[in-house]
CSV table of C-alpha atoms and ligand atoms in Angstrom, one decimal:
chain,number,residue,atom,x,y,z
A,1,MET,CA,0.0,0.0,0.0
A,2,GLY,CA,2.9,2.3,0.9
A,3,LYS,CA,4.7,1.7,-2.4
A,4,ASN,CA,1.8,1.5,-4.8
A,5,HIS,CA,-0.9,3.7,-3.4
A,6,LEU,CA,0.4,6.2,-1.0
A,7,LYS,CA,3.8,6.6,-2.6
A,8,LYS,CA,5.6,6.6,0.8
A,9,ASN,CA,8.4,4.6,2.2
A,10,VAL,CA,6.9,4.3,5.6
A,11,VAL,CA,3.2,3.8,6.3
A,12,PHE,CA,1.8,3.4,9.8
A,13,PHE,CA,-0.9,0.7,10.1
A,14,THR,CA,-4.2,2.0,11.4
A,15,GLU,CA,-7.6,0.6,11.7
A,16,GLU,CA,-8.7,3.1,9.2
A,17,LEU,CA,-6.2,1.7,6.6
A,18,LYS,CA,-7.5,-1.8,7.3
A,19,LYS,CA,-11.1,-0.6,6.8
A,20,LYS,CA,-10.2,1.1,3.5
A,21,ALA,CA,-8.5,-2.0,2.1
A,22,GLY,CA,-11.5,-4.1,3.1
A,23,GLN,CA,-13.9,-1.7,1.5
A,24,GLY,CA,-11.8,-1.7,-1.7
A,25,ARG,CA,-11.9,-5.5,-1.9
A,26,GLU,CA,-15.7,-5.5,-1.4
A,27,ILE,CA,-16.2,-2.9,-4.2
A,28,ILE,CA,-14.2,-5.0,-6.6
A,29,ALA,CA,-16.1,-8.1,-5.7
A,30,ILE,CA,-19.6,-6.6,-6.1
A,31,PHE,CA,-18.8,-4.3,-9.1
A,32,PRO,CA,-19.5,-6.7,-12.0
A,33,LYS,CA,-23.0,-7.6,-10.6
A,34,ALA,CA,-23.7,-4.0,-9.9
A,35,VAL,CA,-23.0,-3.0,-13.5
A,36,LYS,CA,-25.2,-5.8,-14.7
A,37,ASN,CA,-28.0,-4.7,-12.4
A,38,HIS,CA,-27.8,-1.1,-13.6
A,39,GLU,CA,-26.9,0.2,-10.2
A,40,PHE,CA,-24.8,3.1,-11.6
A,41,HIS,CA,-26.6,6.2,-12.8
A,42,PRO,CA,-25.6,9.6,-14.1
A,43,PHE,CA,-26.8,12.6,-12.1
A,44,PHE,CA,-26.8,15.9,-13.9
A,45,GLN,CA,-25.3,19.1,-12.7
A,46,ALA,CA,-26.3,22.3,-14.5
A,47,LYS,CA,-23.8,24.6,-16.2
A,48,VAL,CA,-25.1,28.1,-16.3
A,49,ASP,CA,-24.3,31.3,-18.2
A,50,MET,CA,-24.0,33.6,-15.3
A,51,LYS,CA,-24.9,36.7,-17.2
A,52,THR,CA,-28.2,35.5,-18.5
A,53,GLY,CA,-29.0,32.7,-16.1
A,54,LYS,CA,-29.5,30.4,-19.1
A,55,LEU,CA,-28.9,26.6,-18.8
A,56,VAL,CA,-26.0,26.0,-21.2
A,57,GLY,CA,-25.0,22.4,-20.3
A,58,PHE,CA,-25.0,19.5,-17.9
A,59,GLU,CA,-22.2,17.4,-16.4
A,60,ALA,CA,-23.1,13.7,-15.9
A,61,LEU,CA,-21.8,12.6,-12.5
A,62,CYS,CA,-21.9,9.0,-11.5
A,63,ARG,CA,-24.0,7.8,-8.5
A,64,TRP,CA,-24.1,4.2,-7.3
A,65,ILE,CA,-27.4,3.2,-5.8
A,66,HIS,CA,-26.8,0.0,-3.9
A,67,GLU,CA,-29.5,-1.7,-1.8
A,68,GLY,CA,-31.3,1.6,-1.6
A,69,LYS,CA,-28.3,3.5,-0.5
A,70,PHE,CA,-26.3,6.2,-2.3
A,71,ILE,CA,-22.6,5.7,-2.8
A,72,TYR,CA,-20.6,8.7,-3.9
A,73,PRO,CA,-17.7,8.6,-6.5
A,74,ASP,CA,-14.9,9.3,-4.0
A,75,GLN,CA,-15.7,6.0,-2.3
A,76,PHE,CA,-15.4,3.8,-5.4
A,77,ILE,CA,-13.8,5.7,-8.4
A,78,PRO,CA,-10.2,5.6,-7.0
A,79,VAL,CA,-10.6,1.8,-6.4
A,80,LEU,CA,-12.1,1.1,-9.8
A,81,ASP,CA,-9.4,3.3,-11.4
A,82,LYS,CA,-6.6,1.5,-9.7
A,83,GLU,CA,-8.0,-2.0,-10.5
A,84,GLY,CA,-8.5,-1.3,-14.2
A,85,LEU,CA,-12.3,-1.4,-14.0
A,86,ILE,CA,-13.1,2.2,-14.6
A,87,HIS,CA,-13.5,2.0,-18.3
A,88,GLU,CA,-16.5,-0.3,-17.8
A,89,LEU,CA,-18.1,2.2,-15.5
A,90,ASP,CA,-17.3,5.2,-17.7
A,91,MET,CA,-18.9,3.5,-20.7
A,92,ALA,CA,-22.0,2.5,-18.7
A,93,ILE,CA,-22.5,6.1,-17.5
A,94,PHE,CA,-21.9,7.4,-21.0
A,95,ASP,CA,-24.4,5.0,-22.4
A,96,GLU,CA,-27.1,6.0,-19.9
A,97,THR,CA,-26.3,9.7,-20.5
A,98,CYS,CA,-26.8,9.2,-24.3
A,99,ARG,CA,-30.1,7.4,-23.6
A,100,ALA,CA,-31.2,10.3,-21.4
A,101,ILE,CA,-30.4,12.8,-24.1
A,102,ARG,CA,-32.3,10.7,-26.6
A,103,SER,CA,-35.3,10.5,-24.4
A,104,TRP,CA,-35.3,14.3,-23.9
A,105,ILE,CA,-35.2,14.8,-27.6
A,106,ASP,CA,-38.1,12.3,-28.0
A,107,MET,CA,-40.1,14.4,-25.5
A,108,GLY,CA,-39.7,17.3,-27.8
A,109,LEU,CA,-37.3,19.1,-25.5
A,110,ASN,CA,-34.1,20.8,-26.5
A,111,PRO,CA,-31.5,19.4,-24.0
A,112,PRO,CA,-28.2,21.3,-23.6
A,113,ARG,CA,-24.9,19.5,-24.3
A,114,VAL,CA,-24.1,17.0,-21.6
A,115,SER,CA,-20.5,16.2,-20.6
A,116,SER,CA,-19.3,12.8,-19.4
A,117,ASN,CA,-16.1,12.1,-17.4
A,118,PHE,CA,-13.6,9.7,-18.8
A,119,SER,CA,-10.7,8.5,-16.7
A,120,ARG,CA,-7.3,8.6,-18.3
A,121,LYS,CA,-7.1,4.8,-18.0
A,122,ASN,CA,-9.4,4.9,-21.1
A,123,LEU,CA,-6.5,6.2,-23.2
A,124,PHE,CA,-5.1,2.7,-23.3
A,125,VAL,CA,-8.3,0.9,-24.1
A,126,PRO,CA,-8.0,-0.4,-27.7
A,127,ASP,CA,-10.2,1.6,-30.2
A,128,ILE,CA,-11.6,3.8,-27.4
A,129,GLU,CA,-12.3,6.7,-29.8
A,130,GLU,CA,-14.4,4.4,-32.0
A,131,LYS,CA,-16.2,2.9,-29.0
A,132,ILE,CA,-17.2,6.4,-27.9
A,133,CYS,CA,-18.4,7.5,-31.3
A,134,ARG,CA,-20.3,4.2,-31.8
A,135,LYS,CA,-22.2,4.8,-28.5
A,136,ILE,CA,-23.4,8.1,-29.8
A,137,THR,CA,-24.7,6.7,-33.1
A,138,GLU,CA,-26.2,3.6,-31.4
A,139,ASN,CA,-28.3,5.8,-29.2
A,140,GLY,CA,-29.5,7.9,-32.1
A,141,ILE,CA,-28.0,11.2,-30.9
A,142,SER,CA,-25.3,13.5,-32.4
A,143,ASN,CA,-21.8,14.6,-31.5
A,144,GLU,CA,-23.3,18.0,-30.7
A,145,ASN,CA,-25.2,16.6,-27.8
A,146,VAL,CA,-22.2,15.4,-25.8
A,147,GLU,CA,-18.8,16.4,-24.5
A,148,ILE,CA,-15.9,14.4,-23.2
A,149,GLU,CA,-14.2,15.5,-20.0
A,150,ILE,CA,-10.7,14.4,-19.3
A,151,THR,CA,-8.2,15.6,-16.8
A,152,GLU,CA,-4.7,16.8,-17.4
A,153,THR,CA,-1.8,14.4,-17.0
A,154,VAL,CA,1.7,14.6,-15.6
A,155,LYS,CA,3.0,11.3,-17.0
A,156,GLU,CA,5.0,11.6,-20.2
A,157,SER,CA,3.7,8.2,-21.5
A,158,GLU,CA,0.1,9.5,-21.1
A,159,TYR,CA,0.8,13.0,-22.4
A,160,ASN,CA,1.3,12.1,-26.1
A,161,ARG,CA,-1.5,9.6,-26.1
A,162,LEU,CA,-3.8,12.2,-24.6
A,163,ILE,CA,-3.0,14.6,-27.4
A,164,GLU,CA,-3.7,11.9,-29.9
A,165,PHE,CA,-6.9,10.9,-28.2
A,166,VAL,CA,-8.2,14.4,-28.3
A,167,ARG,CA,-7.1,14.9,-32.0
A,168,ASN,CA,-8.9,11.7,-33.0
A,169,LEU,CA,-12.1,12.7,-31.3
A,170,LYS,CA,-12.0,16.2,-32.7
A,171,GLU,CA,-11.6,14.7,-36.2
A,172,ASN,CA,-14.9,12.9,-35.5
A,173,GLY,CA,-16.5,16.2,-34.5
A,174,MET,CA,-16.6,15.7,-30.8
A,175,HIS,CA,-16.4,18.3,-28.1
A,176,ILE,CA,-13.7,18.0,-25.5
A,177,SER,CA,-13.1,19.7,-22.1
A,178,ILE,CA,-10.0,19.6,-19.9
A,179,ASP,CA,-11.2,19.0,-16.4
A,180,ASP,CA,-9.6,20.3,-13.2
A,181,PHE,CA,-7.5,22.7,-15.2
A,182,GLY,CA,-4.6,24.3,-13.5
A,183,THR,CA,-3.9,21.5,-11.0
A,184,GLY,CA,-1.4,19.6,-13.1
A,185,TYR,CA,2.2,20.3,-13.7
A,186,SER,CA,1.8,20.7,-17.4
A,187,SER,CA,-1.2,22.9,-17.8
A,188,LEU,CA,0.5,25.5,-20.0
A,189,SER,CA,2.1,23.1,-22.4
A,190,LEU,CA,-1.1,21.0,-22.6
A,191,ILE,CA,-3.3,24.0,-23.4
A,192,HIS,CA,-0.8,24.8,-26.1
A,193,ASN,CA,-0.6,21.3,-27.6
A,194,ILE,CA,-4.2,20.1,-27.2
A,195,ASP,CA,-7.1,21.1,-29.4
A,196,ALA,CA,-9.8,21.1,-26.7
A,197,ASP,CA,-13.0,23.2,-26.7
A,198,VAL,CA,-13.4,23.9,-23.1
A,199,VAL,CA,-11.2,24.5,-20.1
A,200,LYS,CA,-12.7,23.8,-16.7
A,201,ILE,CA,-11.2,26.0,-13.9
A,202,ASP,CA,-10.7,23.8,-10.9
A,203,LYS,CA,-12.7,24.3,-7.8
A,204,SER,CA,-9.6,24.8,-5.7
A,205,PHE,CA,-9.0,28.2,-7.4
A,206,VAL,CA,-12.7,29.2,-7.1
A,207,ASP,CA,-12.6,28.3,-3.4
A,208,GLU,CA,-10.0,31.1,-2.9
A,209,ILE,CA,-11.9,33.9,-4.4
A,210,PRO,CA,-12.8,36.7,-3.8
A,211,GLY,CA,-9.8,37.8,-1.7
A,212,ASN,CA,-6.9,35.7,-2.8
A,213,HIS,CA,-4.9,37.8,-5.2
A,214,LYS,CA,-2.8,35.0,-6.6
A,215,SER,CA,-5.8,32.8,-7.4
A,216,GLU,CA,-7.5,35.8,-9.0
A,217,VAL,CA,-4.5,36.5,-11.2
A,218,LEU,CA,-4.2,32.8,-12.1
A,219,ILE,CA,-7.9,32.6,-13.1
A,220,GLU,CA,-7.7,35.7,-15.1
A,221,SER,CA,-4.6,34.4,-16.9
A,222,ILE,CA,-6.3,31.1,-17.7
A,223,ILE,CA,-9.3,32.9,-19.1
A,224,ASN,CA,-7.1,35.2,-21.3
A,225,ILE,CA,-5.1,32.3,-22.7
A,226,ALA,CA,-8.1,30.1,-23.3
A,227,GLU,CA,-9.9,32.9,-25.1
A,228,ARG,CA,-6.9,33.7,-27.3
A,229,LEU,CA,-6.8,30.0,-28.2
A,230,ASP,CA,-10.6,29.9,-29.0
A,231,MET,CA,-11.6,27.8,-26.0
A,232,THR,CA,-14.4,28.5,-23.7
A,233,VAL,CA,-14.0,28.6,-20.0
A,234,ILE,CA,-16.2,27.3,-17.2
A,235,ALA,CA,-15.6,27.6,-13.5
A,236,GLU,CA,-16.5,24.7,-11.3
A,237,GLY,CA,-17.5,24.5,-7.6
A,238,VAL,CA,-19.1,28.0,-7.5
A,239,GLU,CA,-21.0,28.1,-4.2
A,240,THR,CA,-21.7,31.8,-3.6
A,241,LEU,CA,-22.9,34.9,-5.3
A,242,GLU,CA,-19.6,36.6,-4.4
A,243,GLN,CA,-17.6,34.0,-6.3
A,244,GLY,CA,-19.9,34.3,-9.3
A,245,GLN,CA,-19.5,38.1,-9.3
A,246,GLU,CA,-15.8,37.8,-9.0
A,247,LEU,CA,-15.5,35.3,-11.8
A,248,MET,CA,-17.6,37.6,-14.0
A,249,ARG,CA,-15.3,40.5,-13.2
A,250,LEU,CA,-12.3,38.3,-14.2
A,251,GLY,CA,-14.0,37.5,-17.6
A,252,CYS,CA,-15.6,34.1,-17.0
A,253,ARG,CA,-19.2,33.6,-18.2
A,254,ASN,CA,-20.1,30.0,-17.4
A,255,ALA,CA,-20.2,28.4,-14.1
A,256,GLN,CA,-21.2,25.1,-12.4
A,257,GLY,CA,-21.7,24.6,-8.7
A,258,TYR,CA,-24.0,24.4,-5.7
A,259,PHE,CA,-24.8,28.1,-6.1
A,260,TYR,CA,-27.0,27.1,-9.0
A,261,SER,CA,-27.7,23.4,-8.5
A,262,LYS,CA,-26.3,20.2,-7.1
A,263,PRO,CA,-26.2,17.2,-9.4
A,264,VAL,CA,-29.8,16.0,-9.8
A,265,ASP,CA,-31.5,12.9,-11.0
A,266,TYR,CA,-33.0,12.3,-14.4
A,267,GLU,CA,-36.5,13.5,-13.5
A,268,THR,CA,-35.3,16.7,-11.9
A,269,ALA,CA,-32.9,17.4,-14.8
A,270,THR,CA,-35.9,17.0,-17.2
A,271,GLU,CA,-37.7,19.6,-15.1
A,272,LEU,CA,-34.7,21.9,-15.3
A,273,ILE,CA,-34.6,21.6,-19.1
A,274,ARG,CA,-38.4,22.4,-19.2
A,275,ASN,CA,-38.3,25.3,-16.7
A,276,PRO,CA,-34.8,26.6,-16.1
A,277,SER,CA,-35.0,29.2,-13.4
A,278,PHE,CA,-31.4,30.3,-12.6
A,279,GLU,CA,-30.5,33.7,-11.3
A,280,ALA,CA,-28.7,36.0,-13.7
A,281,ILE,CA,-25.8,37.6,-11.8
A,282,ARG,CA,-25.4,41.4,-12.2
A,283,GLU,CA,-21.9,42.6,-13.0
A,284,LEU,CA,-20.5,44.8,-10.3
B,301,C2E,P1,-15.2,16.3,-11.0
B,301,C2E,O1,-15.2,15.7,-12.4
B,301,C2E,O2,-14.2,17.4,-10.8
B,301,C2E,O3,-16.7,16.7,-10.6
B,301,C2E,C1,-17.0,17.8,-9.8
B,301,C2E,C2,-17.3,17.3,-8.4
B,301,C2E,O4,-17.5,18.5,-7.6
B,301,C2E,C3,-18.6,16.5,-8.3
B,301,C2E,O5,-18.4,15.6,-7.2
B,301,C2E,C4,-19.6,17.5,-8.0
B,301,C2E,O6,-20.7,17.0,-7.3
B,301,C2E,C5,-18.8,18.4,-7.1
B,301,C2E,N1,-19.3,19.8,-7.0
B,301,C2E,C6,-19.9,20.5,-8.0
B,301,C2E,N2,-20.2,21.7,-7.6
B,301,C2E,C7,-19.8,21.8,-6.3
B,301,C2E,C8,-19.8,22.9,-5.3
B,301,C2E,O7,-20.3,24.0,-5.5
B,301,C2E,N3,-19.3,22.6,-4.1
B,301,C2E,C9,-18.7,21.4,-3.8
B,301,C2E,N4,-18.2,21.2,-2.6
B,301,C2E,N5,-18.7,20.4,-4.7
B,301,C2E,C10,-19.2,20.6,-5.9
B,301,C2E,P2,-18.8,14.1,-7.3
B,301,C2E,O8,-20.1,14.0,-8.1
B,301,C2E,O9,-18.7,13.6,-5.9
B,301,C2E,O10,-17.6,13.5,-8.2
B,301,C2E,C11,-16.3,13.5,-7.7
B,301,C2E,C12,-15.3,13.1,-8.8
B,301,C2E,O11,-15.6,11.7,-9.2
B,301,C2E,C13,-15.5,13.9,-10.1
B,301,C2E,O12,-14.8,15.1,-10.0
B,301,C2E,C14,-14.9,13.0,-11.1
B,301,C2E,O13,-13.5,13.1,-11.1
B,301,C2E,C15,-15.2,11.6,-10.5
B,301,C2E,N6,-16.4,11.1,-11.3
B,301,C2E,C16,-17.7,11.3,-11.1
B,301,C2E,N7,-18.4,10.5,-12.0
B,301,C2E,C17,-17.5,9.9,-12.8
B,301,C2E,C18,-17.6,9.0,-14.0
B,301,C2E,O14,-18.7,8.7,-14.5
B,301,C2E,N8,-16.4,8.6,-14.5
B,301,C2E,C19,-15.2,9.0,-14.0
B,301,C2E,N9,-14.1,8.5,-14.5
B,301,C2E,N10,-15.1,9.8,-12.9
B,301,C2E,C20,-16.2,10.3,-12.4
B,302,CA,CA1,-15.6,16.5,-14.4
B,303,CA,CA1,-13.4,18.9,-12.2
């Protein structure tokens, strides 16, 4: 555990560690059946244009409903990622997301674009780009309806493959966003080398504003660079009106966070598409 997981030479054994290891084993054991039983579902979090209050997108976030109880991603995503099972989960969530979009279209609604998270482990799944594109056609929707979110990488081996992955998807007309932007070590070189559509400013920067001069400068710089490179910017983890106002002052239009909405289930998302009622933020 010290070597592989925590990357430390010395690890002190605690009951907490034992519990964690046990939970990990249990998740791995019940995962295949849970997928088969359709226990994983996307919840949808609104992306809002702060200036108009318009709903401009959703992010699909995975929830595991097991024996009537909710399990949140931080409890199982790291384990599935480490064990090489995350691809299966990502595809299941993406599939259900595509189906939700199809059903909204069938209801005569006009759903906004929905983004789905793909772990970087997917980069090494054979023909992953084709698999993603096929899911879209299979479900009778279009590239315009979806967006792929992927995080930055620090590993050299992943870096080139990530650039290739994005290029291949872009050639197929897909929309791509770089998640958690600014938290990696290679953000600047990545934004330069990658042809993404959207940059998602990480919550850790949003948490620090207003008031933290360095975070404000950093956010403003990200926005400037992204705009010069024809990318859109969205800030995540916006919880307060003050954060929204500050982001707008720094030049950011789009936001996602509890200030607007938590991730909600399919029925509630349907209602949000029908009657979006988000507050427009007045610029100071
Ligand atoms: P993420 O992609 O950075 O997603 C944003 C997380 O921040 C979500 O947590 C969301 O519920 C939460 N969040 C959004 N707005 C706010 C806010 O205003 N305040 C606070 N405190 N939190 C906010 P969630 O749903 O627990 O997901 C956690 C992480 O798990 C995600 O981070 C993502 O990395 C991963 N994840 C979720 N679903 C999937 C999936 O289907 N596939 C993969 N590979 N990863 C997923
Ligand atoms: Ca995300
Ligand atoms: Ca994120």
